[in-house]
CSV table of C-alpha atoms and ligand atoms in Angstrom, one decimal:
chain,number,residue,atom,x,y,z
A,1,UNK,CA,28.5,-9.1,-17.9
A,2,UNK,CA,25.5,-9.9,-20.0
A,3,UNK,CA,22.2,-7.9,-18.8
A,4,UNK,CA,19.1,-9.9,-17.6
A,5,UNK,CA,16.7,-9.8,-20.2
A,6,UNK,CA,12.8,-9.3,-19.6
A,7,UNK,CA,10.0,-10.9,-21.3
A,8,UNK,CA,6.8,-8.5,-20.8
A,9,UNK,CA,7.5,-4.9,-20.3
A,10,UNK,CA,7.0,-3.2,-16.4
A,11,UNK,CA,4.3,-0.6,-16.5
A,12,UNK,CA,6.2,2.1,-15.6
A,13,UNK,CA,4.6,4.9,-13.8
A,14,UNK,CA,6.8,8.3,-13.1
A,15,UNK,CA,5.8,10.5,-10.4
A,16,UNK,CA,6.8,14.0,-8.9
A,17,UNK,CA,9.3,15.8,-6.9
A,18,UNK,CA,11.9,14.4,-4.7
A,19,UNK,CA,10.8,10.8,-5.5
A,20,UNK,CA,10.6,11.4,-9.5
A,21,UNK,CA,14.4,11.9,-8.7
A,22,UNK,CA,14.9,9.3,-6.5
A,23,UNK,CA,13.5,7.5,-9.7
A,24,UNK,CA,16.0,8.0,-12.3
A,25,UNK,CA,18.9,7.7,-9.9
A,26,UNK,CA,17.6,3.8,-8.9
A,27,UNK,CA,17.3,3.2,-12.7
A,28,UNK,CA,20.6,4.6,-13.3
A,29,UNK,CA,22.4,3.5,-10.2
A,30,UNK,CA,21.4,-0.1,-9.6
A,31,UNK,CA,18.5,-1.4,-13.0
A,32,UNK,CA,20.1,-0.4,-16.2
A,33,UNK,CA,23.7,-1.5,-15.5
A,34,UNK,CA,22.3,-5.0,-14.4
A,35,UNK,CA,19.0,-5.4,-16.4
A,36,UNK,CA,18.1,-4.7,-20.3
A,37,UNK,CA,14.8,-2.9,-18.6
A,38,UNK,CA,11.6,-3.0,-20.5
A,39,UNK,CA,9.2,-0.7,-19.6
A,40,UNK,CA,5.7,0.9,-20.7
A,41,UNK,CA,6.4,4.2,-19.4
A,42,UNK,CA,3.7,6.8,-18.3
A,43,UNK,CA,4.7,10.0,-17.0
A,44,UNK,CA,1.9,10.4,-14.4
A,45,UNK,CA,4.0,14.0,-12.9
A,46,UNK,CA,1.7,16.5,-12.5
A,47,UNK,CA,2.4,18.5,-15.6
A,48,UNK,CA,1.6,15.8,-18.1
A,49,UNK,CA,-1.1,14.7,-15.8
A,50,UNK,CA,-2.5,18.9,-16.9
A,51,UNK,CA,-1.4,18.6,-20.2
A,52,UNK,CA,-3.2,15.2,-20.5
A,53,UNK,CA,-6.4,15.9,-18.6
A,54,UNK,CA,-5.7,13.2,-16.6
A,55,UNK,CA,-5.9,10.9,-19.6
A,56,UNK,CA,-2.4,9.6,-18.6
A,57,UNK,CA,-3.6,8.3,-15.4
A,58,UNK,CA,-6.5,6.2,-16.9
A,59,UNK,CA,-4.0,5.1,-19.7
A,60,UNK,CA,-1.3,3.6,-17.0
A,61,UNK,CA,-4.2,2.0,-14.5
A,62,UNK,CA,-5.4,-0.1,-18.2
A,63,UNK,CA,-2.4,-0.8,-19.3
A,64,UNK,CA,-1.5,-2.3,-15.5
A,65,UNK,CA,-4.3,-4.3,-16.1
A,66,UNK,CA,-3.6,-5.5,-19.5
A,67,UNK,CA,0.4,-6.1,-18.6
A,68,UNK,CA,-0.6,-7.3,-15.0
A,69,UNK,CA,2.4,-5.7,-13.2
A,70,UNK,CA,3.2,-1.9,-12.7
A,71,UNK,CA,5.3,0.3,-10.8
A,72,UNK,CA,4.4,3.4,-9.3
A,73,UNK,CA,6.5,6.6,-8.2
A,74,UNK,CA,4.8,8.7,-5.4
A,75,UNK,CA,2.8,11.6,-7.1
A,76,UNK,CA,1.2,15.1,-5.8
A,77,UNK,CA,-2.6,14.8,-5.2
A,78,UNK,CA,-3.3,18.4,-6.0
A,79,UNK,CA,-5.2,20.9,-3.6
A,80,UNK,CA,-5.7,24.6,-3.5
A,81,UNK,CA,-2.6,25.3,-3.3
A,82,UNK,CA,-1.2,23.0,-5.8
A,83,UNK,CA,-3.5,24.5,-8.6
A,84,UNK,CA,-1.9,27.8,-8.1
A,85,UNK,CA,1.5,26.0,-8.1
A,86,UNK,CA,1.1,24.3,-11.1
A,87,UNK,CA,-1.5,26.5,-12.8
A,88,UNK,CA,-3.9,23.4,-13.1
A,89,UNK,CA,-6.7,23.6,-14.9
A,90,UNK,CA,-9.0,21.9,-12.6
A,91,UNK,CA,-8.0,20.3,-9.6
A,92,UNK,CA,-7.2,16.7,-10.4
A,93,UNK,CA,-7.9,13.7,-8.5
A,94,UNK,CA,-5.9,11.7,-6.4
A,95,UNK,CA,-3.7,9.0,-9.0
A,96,UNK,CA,-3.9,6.3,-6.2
A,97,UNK,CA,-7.4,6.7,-6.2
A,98,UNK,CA,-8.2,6.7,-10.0
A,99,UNK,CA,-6.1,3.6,-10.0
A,100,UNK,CA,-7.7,1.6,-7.5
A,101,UNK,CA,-10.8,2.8,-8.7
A,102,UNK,CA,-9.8,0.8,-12.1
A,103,UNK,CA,-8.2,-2.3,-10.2
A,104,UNK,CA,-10.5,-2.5,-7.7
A,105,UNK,CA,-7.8,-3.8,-5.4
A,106,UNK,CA,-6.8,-4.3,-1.8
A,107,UNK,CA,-3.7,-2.2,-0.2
A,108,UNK,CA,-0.9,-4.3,1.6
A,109,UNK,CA,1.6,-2.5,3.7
A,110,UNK,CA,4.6,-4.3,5.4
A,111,UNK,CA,7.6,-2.6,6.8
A,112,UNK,CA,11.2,-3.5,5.8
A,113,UNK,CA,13.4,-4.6,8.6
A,114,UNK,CA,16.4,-4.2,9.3
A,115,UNK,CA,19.0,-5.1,12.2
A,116,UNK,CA,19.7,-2.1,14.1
A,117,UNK,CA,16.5,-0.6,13.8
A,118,UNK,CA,13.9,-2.0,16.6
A,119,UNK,CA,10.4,-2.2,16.4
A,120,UNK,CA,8.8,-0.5,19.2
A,121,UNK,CA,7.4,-3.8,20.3
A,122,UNK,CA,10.2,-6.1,21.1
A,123,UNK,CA,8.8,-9.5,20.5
A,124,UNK,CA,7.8,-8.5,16.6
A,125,UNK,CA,10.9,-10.0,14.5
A,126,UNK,CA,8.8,-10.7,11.4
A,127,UNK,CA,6.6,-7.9,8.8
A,128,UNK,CA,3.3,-7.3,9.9
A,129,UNK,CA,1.0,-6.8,6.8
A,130,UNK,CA,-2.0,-4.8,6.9
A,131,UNK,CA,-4.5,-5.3,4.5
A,132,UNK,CA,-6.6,-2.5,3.9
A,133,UNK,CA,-10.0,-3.0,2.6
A,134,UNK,CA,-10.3,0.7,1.5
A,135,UNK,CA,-14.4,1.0,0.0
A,136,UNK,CA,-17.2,1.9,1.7
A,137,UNK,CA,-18.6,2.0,5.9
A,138,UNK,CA,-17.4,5.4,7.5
A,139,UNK,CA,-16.2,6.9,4.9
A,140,UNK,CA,-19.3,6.8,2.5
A,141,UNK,CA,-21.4,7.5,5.2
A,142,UNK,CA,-24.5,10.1,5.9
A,143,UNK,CA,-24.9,12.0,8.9
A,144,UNK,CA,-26.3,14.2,10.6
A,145,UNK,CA,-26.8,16.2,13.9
A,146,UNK,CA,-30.0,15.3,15.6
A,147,UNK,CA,-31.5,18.4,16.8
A,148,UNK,CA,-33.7,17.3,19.3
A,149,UNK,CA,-37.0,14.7,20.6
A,150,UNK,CA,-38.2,12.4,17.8
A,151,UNK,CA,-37.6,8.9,16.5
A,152,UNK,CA,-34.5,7.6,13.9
A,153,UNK,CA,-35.4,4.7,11.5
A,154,UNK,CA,-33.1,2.9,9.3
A,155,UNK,CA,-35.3,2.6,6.1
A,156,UNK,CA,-34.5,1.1,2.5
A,157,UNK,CA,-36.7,0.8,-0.2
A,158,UNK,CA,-36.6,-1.7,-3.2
A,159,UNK,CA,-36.5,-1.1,-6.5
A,160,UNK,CA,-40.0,-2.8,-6.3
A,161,UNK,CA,-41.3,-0.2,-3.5
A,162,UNK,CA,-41.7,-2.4,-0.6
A,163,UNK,CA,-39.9,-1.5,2.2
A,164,UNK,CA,-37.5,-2.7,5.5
A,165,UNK,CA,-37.8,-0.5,8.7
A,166,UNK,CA,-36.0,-1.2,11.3
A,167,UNK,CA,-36.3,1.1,14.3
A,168,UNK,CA,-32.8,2.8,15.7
A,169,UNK,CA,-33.6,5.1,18.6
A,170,UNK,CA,-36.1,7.3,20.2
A,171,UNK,CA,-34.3,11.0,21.2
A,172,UNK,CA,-35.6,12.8,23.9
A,173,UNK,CA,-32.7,15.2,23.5
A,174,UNK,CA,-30.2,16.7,20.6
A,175,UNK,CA,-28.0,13.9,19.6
A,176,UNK,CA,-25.7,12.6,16.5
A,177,UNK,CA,-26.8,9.7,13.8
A,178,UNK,CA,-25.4,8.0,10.9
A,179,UNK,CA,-25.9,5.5,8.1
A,180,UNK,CA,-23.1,3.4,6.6
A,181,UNK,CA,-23.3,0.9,3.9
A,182,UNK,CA,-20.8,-1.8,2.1
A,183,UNK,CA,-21.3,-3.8,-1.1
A,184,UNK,CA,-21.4,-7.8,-0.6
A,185,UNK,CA,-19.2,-7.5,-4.6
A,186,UNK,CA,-16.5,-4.9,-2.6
A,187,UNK,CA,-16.3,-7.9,-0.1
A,188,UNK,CA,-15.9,-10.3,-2.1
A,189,UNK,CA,-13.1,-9.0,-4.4
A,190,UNK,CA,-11.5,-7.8,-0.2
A,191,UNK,CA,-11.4,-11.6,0.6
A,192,UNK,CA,-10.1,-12.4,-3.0
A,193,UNK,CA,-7.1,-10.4,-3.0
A,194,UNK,CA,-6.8,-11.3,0.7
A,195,UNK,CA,-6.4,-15.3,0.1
A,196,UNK,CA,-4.2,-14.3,-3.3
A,197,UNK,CA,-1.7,-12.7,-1.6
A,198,UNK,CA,-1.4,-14.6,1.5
A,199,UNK,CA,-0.7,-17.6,-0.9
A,200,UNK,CA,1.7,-15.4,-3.2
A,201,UNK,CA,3.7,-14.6,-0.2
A,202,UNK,CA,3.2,-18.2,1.8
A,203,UNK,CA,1.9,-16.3,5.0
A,204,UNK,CA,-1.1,-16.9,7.3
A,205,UNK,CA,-3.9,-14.9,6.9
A,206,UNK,CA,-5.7,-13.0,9.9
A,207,UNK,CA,-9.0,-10.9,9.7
A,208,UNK,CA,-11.1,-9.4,12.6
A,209,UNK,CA,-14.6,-7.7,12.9
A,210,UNK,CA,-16.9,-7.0,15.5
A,211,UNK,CA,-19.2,-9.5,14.4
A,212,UNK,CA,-20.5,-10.1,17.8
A,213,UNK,CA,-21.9,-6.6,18.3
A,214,UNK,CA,-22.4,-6.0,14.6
A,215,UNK,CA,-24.2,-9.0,14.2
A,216,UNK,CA,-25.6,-8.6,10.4
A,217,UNK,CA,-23.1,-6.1,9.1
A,218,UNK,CA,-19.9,-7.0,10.3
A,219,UNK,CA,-21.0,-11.1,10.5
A,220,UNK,CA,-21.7,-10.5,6.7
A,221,UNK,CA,-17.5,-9.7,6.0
A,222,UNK,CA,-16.8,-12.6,8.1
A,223,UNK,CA,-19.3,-14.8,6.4
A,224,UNK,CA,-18.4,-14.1,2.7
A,225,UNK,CA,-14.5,-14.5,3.9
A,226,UNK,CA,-15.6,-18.0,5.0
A,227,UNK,CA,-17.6,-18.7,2.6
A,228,UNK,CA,-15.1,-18.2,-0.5
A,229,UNK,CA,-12.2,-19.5,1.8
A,230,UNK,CA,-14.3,-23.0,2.2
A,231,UNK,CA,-15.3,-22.9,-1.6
A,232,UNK,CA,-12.7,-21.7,-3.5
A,233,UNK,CA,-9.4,-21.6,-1.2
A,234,UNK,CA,-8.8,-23.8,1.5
A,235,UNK,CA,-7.2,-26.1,-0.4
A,236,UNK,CA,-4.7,-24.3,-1.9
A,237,UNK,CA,-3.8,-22.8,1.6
A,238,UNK,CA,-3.5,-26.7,3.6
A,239,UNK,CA,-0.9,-27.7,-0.3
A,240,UNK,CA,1.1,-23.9,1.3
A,241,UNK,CA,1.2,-24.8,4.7
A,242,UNK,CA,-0.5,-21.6,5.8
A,243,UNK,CA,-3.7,-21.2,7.7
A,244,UNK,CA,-6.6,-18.6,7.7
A,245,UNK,CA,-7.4,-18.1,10.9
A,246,UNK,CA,-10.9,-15.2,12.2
A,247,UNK,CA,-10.6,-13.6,15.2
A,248,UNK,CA,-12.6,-11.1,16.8
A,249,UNK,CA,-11.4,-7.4,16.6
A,250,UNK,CA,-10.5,-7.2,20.3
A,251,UNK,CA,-8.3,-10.2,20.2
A,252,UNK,CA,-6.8,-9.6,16.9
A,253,UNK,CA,-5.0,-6.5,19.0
A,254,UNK,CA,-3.6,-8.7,22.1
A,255,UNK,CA,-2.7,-11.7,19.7
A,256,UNK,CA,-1.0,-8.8,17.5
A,257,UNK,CA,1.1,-7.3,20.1
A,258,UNK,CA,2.1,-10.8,21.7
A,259,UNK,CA,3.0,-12.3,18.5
A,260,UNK,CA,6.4,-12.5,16.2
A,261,UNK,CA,4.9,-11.3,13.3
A,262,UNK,CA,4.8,-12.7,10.2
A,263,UNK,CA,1.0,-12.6,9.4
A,264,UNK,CA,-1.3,-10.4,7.1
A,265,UNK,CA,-3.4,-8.8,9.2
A,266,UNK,CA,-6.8,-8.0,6.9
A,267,UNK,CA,-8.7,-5.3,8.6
A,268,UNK,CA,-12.3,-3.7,7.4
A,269,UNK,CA,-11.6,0.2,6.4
A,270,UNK,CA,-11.5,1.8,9.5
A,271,UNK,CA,-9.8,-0.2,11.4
A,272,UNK,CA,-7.2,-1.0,8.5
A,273,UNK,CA,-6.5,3.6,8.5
A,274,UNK,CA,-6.0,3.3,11.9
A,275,UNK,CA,-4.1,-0.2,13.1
A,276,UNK,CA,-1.8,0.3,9.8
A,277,UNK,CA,-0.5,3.7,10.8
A,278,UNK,CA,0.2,1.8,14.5
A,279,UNK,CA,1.9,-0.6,13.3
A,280,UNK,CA,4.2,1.3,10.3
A,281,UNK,CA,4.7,3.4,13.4
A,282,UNK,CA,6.0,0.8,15.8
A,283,UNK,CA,8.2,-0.5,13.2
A,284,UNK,CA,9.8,2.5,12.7
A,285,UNK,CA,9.5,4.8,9.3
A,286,UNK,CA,7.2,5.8,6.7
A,287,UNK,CA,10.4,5.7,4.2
A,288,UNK,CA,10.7,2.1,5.0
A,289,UNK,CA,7.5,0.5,4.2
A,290,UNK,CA,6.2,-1.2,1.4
A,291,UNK,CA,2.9,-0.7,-0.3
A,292,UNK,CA,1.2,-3.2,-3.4
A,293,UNK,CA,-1.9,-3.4,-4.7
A,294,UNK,CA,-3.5,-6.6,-5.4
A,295,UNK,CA,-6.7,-6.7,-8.1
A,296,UNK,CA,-9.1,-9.8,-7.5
A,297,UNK,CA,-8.0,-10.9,-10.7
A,298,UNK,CA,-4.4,-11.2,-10.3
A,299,UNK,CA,-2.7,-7.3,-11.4
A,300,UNK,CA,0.0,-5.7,-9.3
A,301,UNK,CA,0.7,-2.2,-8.5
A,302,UNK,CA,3.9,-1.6,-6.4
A,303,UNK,CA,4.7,1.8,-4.6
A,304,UNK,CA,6.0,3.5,-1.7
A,305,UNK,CA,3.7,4.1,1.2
A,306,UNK,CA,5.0,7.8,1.6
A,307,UNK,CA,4.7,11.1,-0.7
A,308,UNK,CA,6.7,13.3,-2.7
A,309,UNK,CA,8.8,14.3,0.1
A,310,UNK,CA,8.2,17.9,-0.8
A,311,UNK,CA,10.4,19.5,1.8
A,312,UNK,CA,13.3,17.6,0.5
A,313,UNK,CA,12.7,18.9,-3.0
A,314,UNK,CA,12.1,22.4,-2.6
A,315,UNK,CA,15.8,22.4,0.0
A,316,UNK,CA,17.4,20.5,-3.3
A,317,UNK,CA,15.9,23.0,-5.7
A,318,UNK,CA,17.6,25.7,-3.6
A,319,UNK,CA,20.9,23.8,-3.9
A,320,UNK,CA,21.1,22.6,-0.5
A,321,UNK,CA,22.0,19.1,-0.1
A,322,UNK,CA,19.3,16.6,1.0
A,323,UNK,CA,19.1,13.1,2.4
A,324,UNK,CA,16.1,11.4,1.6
A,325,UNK,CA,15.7,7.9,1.7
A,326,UNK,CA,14.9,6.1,-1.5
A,327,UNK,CA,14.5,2.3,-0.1
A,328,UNK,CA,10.9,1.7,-0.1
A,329,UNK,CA,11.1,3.5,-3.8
A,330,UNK,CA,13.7,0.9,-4.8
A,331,UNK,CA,11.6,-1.9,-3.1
A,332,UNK,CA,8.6,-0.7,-5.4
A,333,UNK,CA,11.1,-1.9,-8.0
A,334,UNK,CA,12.4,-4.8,-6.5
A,335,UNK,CA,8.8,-6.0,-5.8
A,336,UNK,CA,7.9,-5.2,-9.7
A,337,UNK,CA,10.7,-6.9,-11.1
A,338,UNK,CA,10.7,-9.9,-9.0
A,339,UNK,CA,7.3,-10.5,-9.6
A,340,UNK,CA,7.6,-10.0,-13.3
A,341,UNK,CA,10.2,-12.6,-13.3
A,342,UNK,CA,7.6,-15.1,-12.0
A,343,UNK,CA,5.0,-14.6,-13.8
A,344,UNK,CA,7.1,-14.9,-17.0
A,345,UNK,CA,9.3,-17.9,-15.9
A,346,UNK,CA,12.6,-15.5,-15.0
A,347,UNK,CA,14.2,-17.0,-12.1
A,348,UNK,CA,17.4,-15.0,-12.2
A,349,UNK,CA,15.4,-11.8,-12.7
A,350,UNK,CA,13.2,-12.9,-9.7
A,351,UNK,CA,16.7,-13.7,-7.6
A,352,UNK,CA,18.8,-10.1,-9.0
A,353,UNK,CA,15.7,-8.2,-7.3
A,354,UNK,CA,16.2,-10.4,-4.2
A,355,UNK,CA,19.7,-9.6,-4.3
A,356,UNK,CA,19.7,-6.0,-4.4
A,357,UNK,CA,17.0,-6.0,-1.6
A,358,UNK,CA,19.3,-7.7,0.3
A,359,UNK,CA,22.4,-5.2,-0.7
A,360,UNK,CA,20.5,-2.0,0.4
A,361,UNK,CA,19.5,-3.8,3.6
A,362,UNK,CA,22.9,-5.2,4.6
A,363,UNK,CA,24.0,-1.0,3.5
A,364,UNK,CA,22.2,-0.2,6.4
A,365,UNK,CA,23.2,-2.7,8.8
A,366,UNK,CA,26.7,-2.0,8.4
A,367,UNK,CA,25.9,1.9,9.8
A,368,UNK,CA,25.1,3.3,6.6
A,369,UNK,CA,21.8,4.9,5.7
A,370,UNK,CA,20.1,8.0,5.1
A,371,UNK,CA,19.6,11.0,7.6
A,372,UNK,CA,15.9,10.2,8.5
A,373,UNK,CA,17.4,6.5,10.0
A,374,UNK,CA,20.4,7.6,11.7
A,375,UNK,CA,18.0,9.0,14.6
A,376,UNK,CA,16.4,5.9,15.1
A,377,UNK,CA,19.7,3.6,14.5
A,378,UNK,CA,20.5,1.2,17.9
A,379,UNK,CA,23.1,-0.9,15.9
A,380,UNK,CA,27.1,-0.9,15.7
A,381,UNK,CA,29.1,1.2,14.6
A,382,UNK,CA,28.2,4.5,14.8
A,383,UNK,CA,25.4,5.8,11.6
A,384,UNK,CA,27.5,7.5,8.8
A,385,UNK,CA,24.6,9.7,7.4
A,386,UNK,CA,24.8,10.1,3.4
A,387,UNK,CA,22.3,11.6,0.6
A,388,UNK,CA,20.0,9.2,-1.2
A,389,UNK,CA,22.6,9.6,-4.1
A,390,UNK,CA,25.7,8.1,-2.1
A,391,UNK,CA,23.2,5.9,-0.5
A,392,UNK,CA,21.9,4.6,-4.0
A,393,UNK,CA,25.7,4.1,-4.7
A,394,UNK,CA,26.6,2.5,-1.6
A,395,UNK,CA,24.4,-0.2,-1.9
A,396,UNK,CA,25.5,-0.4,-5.6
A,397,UNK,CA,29.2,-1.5,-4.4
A,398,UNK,CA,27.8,-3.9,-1.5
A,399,UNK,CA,25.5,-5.7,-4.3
B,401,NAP,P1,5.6,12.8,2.5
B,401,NAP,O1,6.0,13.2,1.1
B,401,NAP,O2,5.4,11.4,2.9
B,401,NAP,O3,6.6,13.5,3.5
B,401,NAP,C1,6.3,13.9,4.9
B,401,NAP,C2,7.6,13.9,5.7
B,401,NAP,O4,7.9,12.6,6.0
B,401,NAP,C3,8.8,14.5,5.0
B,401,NAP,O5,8.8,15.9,5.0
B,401,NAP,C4,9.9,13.8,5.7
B,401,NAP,O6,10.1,14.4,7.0
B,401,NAP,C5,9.3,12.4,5.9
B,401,NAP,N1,9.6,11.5,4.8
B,401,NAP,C6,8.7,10.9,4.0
B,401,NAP,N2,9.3,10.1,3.1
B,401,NAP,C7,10.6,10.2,3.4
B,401,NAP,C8,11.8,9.6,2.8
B,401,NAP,N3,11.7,8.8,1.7
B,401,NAP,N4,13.0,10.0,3.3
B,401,NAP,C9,13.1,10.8,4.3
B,401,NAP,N5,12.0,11.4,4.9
B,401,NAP,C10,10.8,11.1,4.4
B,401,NAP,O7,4.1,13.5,2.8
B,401,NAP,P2,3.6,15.0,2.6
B,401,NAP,O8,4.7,16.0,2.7
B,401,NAP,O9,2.4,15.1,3.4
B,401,NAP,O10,3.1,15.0,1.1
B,401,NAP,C11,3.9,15.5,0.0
B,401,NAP,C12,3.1,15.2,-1.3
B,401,NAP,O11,3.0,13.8,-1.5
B,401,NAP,C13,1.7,15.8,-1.4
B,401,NAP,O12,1.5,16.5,-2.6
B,401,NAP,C14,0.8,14.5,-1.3
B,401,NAP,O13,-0.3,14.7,-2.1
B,401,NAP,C15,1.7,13.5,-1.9
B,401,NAP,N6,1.5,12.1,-1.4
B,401,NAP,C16,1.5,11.1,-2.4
B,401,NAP,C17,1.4,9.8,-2.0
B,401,NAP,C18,1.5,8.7,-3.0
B,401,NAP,O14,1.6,9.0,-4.2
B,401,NAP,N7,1.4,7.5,-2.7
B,401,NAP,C19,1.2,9.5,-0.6
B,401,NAP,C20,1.2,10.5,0.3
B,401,NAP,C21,1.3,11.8,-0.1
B,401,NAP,P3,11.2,15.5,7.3
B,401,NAP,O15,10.8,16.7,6.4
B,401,NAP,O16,11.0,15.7,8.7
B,401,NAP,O17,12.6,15.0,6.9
B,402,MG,MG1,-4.8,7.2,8.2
C-alpha cells in the first residue's frame, strides 16, 4: 500500500512519562505504517525543557503559530517535588500555560462516546463542548479580609488622574472583599475562537452569564459576543445551518441537562473550571476526552485533557504491567492530522484520521478496552481488559 503523503509538517510536541510512551507506540502502531508522517518535532519532556531553559517550549508555541496546526503530548508541570526529581534548575512553568499564553486561545473539551459506556444523564447522546474562556475574573483577583467597621470603594484612576468611585459597602463588622477585572481584547479574541470553531465543527453555539445581576460586567461578555456575532459572523452561521443562541447562566444548566447534546457550551472562566469538570464527569472519563485549542486567528493545538499518568509509569518502570488508556492521546492525533488535511486540500488524510477514530471506538464497543473502562462498561459481551499496547494493536487489526 502506498502511504498518505502530507503537505505542511504537524508541529509535533513530545511530552513525559506514561503518555510520552503512549506516544511512540500510536506513531508506530497505527501513523507510520499508514502515513509518510511529516513532523516539526519538539521534545517539550521535562529534561530538554531543563537543558533548554524552557527555550523549547517558546520554540513549539511559534512554530504552532507559523505552521497553524500542532500536537501536543501531556507534560509534567513541575512543583517542589519535581525539582528534586529532575534536579531542575528553577522550577518551570506550566507548558499549557506558556502556550496559551503565545496563542492566546480558547480551550474546548468534548468527551468521546462510545456505546456501552453511558453518560450519567441519560437523555445526552451527543458531545457536549465546553469552551473555556481561561483569562482573567476570579482568578486574577485581589482580596482581602475586612477586619472590621469602615466603608469599601471600588476606585480606578486614569492614566490622566481623574477618577471613578463607585461605593460597594459600608461594614459594621469583619467581613471579606474582592476586586476582579477582564480585558474587553481577552473577550473579544473568547467570542472569536468561540464563532470559529462552532463553524469548523457545524454546531450551535451556547454562552451564558449572569448579566442580569452583573449588569455592566457580565452584560459587557454578552454585549461584545453580540456585537461581533451581528458584525462579523451571523452570516456565515445562517450559510452552516447553525444558530448562536444567549441564555442566562441559570437556564443554560436546566436547558443543558434536558437536552441531547450536541452544542458548545461557552462559559466565562469560572463557570467554564467548574461546569466542564461536571460534564467530563457525567460522560464518563478523563482518558476519554478531547482537548484543542483554538487562537483567534485560526492555529490549532490538540491534546489530551488528562496528565502524565504518573502512577502508571512509575508501576511500568518497576516492570509491572500497566493498562492505561491511550484514546484521547490518539485522538490528539486524529484531530491534528484531520485537520491538516483540510487546511492543505488532503481529503484522504482528513478521512484515514476519521477512520482510525472510528476503529479504536468500534475496539471498544466490541468489549475491548483498557482497565480504567472496563469498570464503567454496561455493554455486551463481557470487557476483556488489555494494556494500552494490545489496545493500540487491537484497534490496529479492526482499522
Ligand atoms: P493524570 O496524569 O491525569 O492522572 C490522574 C489519574 O487519573 C491516574 O492516576 C489514573 O487513575 C487516571 N488516568 C488519567 N489518565 C488516564 C489514562 N489515560 N488511562 C488510565 N487512567 C488514567 O493526573 P495527575 O496524576 O494529577 O498528574 C500527573 C502529571 O501530569 C503531573 O506532573 C501534572 O503536572 C501533569 N499534567 C499535565 C497535563 C497536561 O499536560 N495537559 C494535565 C494535567 C496534569 P488510576 O491511577 O486510578 O488508574
Ligand atoms: Mg477545575
Amino acid at each position: 500500500m502506498d502511504k498518505l503523503q502530507m503537505k505542511t509538517p504537524l508541529v509535533e510536541m513530545d511530552g513525559d512519562e506514561m503518555t510520552r510512551i503512549l506516544w511512540q507506540q500510536i506513531k508506530e502502531e497505527l501513523l507510520e505504517p499508514y502515513i509518510d508522517l511529516k513532523t516539526e518535532y519538539y521534545d517539550l519532556g521535562l529534561p530538554e525543557r531543563e537543558r533548554t531553559h524552557d527555550q523549547v517550549t517558546v520554540d513549539a508555541a511559534q512554530a504552532n503559530k507559523e505552521y497553524g496546526v500542532a500536537v501536543k503530548c501531556a507534560t509534567i508541570t513541575p512543583n517542589a517535588q519535581r525539582v528534586e526529581e529532575y534536579k531542575l534548575s528553577q522550577m518551570w512553568k506550566s507548558p499549557n500555560g506558556t502556550i496559551r499564553a503565545i496563542l492566546d486561545g480558547t480551550v474546548f473539551r468534548a468527551p468521546i462516546m462510545v456505546k456501552g459506556l453511558n453518560p450519567v444523564v441519560k437523555n445526552w447522546q451527543a458531545p457536549i463542548t465546553i469552551a473555556r474562556h481561561a483569562f482573567g475574573d476570579v482568578y486574577k483577583a485581589a482580596e482581602f479580609k475586612v477586619p472590621g467597621p469602615g466603608a469599601a470603594w471600588l476606585v480606578f484612576t486614569a492614566d490622566d488622574g481623574t477618577e471613578t468611585r463607585e461605593h460597594i459597602h459600608t461594614f459594621e463588622g469583619p467581613g471579606v472583599l474582592q476586586g476582579q477585572f477582564n480585558l474587553e481584547t481577552s473577550i473579544a479574541s473568547f467570542a472569536r475562537s468561540c464563532f470559529q470553531f462552532a463553524l469548523d465543527t457545524r454546531q450551535d453555539l451556547w454562552f451564558s452569564t449572569k448579566d442580569t445581576i452583573s449588569k455592566r460586567y457580565d452584560h459587557t461578555f454578552k454585549d461584545i459576543f453580540a456585537e461581533l456575532y451581528e458584525a462579523e459572523y451571523k452570516e456565515r452561521f445562517e450559510a452552516a445551518g447553525i444558530t448562536y443562541f444567549y441564555t442566562l447562566i441559570d437556564d443554560a444548566v436546566a436547558r443543558v441537562i434536558r437536552s441531547k447534546g450536541g452544542f458548545i457550551w461557552a462559559c466565562k472562566n469560572y463557570d467554564g473550571d467548574v461546569m466542564s469538570d461536571m460534564v467530563s464527569t457525567a460522560f464518563g472519563s478523563l482518558a476519554m476526552m478531547t482537548s484543542v485549542l483554538v487562537s483567534p486567528d485560526g492555529c490549532y493545538e490538540y491534546e489530551a485533557a488528562h496528565g502524565t499518568v504518573t502512577q502508571h509509569y512509575y508501576r511500568h518502570l518497576r516492570g509491572e504491567e500497566v493498562s492505561t488508556n491511550p484514546m484521547a492521546t490518539l485522538f490528539a492525533w486524529t484531530g491534528a492530522l484531520a485537520k491538516r488535511g483540510e487546511l492543505d486540500d488532503l481529503p484522504d488524510l482528513t478521512a484515514f484520521a476519521k477512520k482510525l477514530e472510528r476503529a479504536a471506538v468500534s475496539t471498544i464497543e466490541s468489549g475491548v478496552m483498557t482497565g480504567d473502562l472496563a469498570g464503567l462498561w454496561e455493554g455486551r459481551p463481557r470487557a476483556k481488559k488489555i494494556t494500552g499496547l494490545e489496545f493500540l494493536r487491537a484497534i490496529r487489526k479492526r482499522l
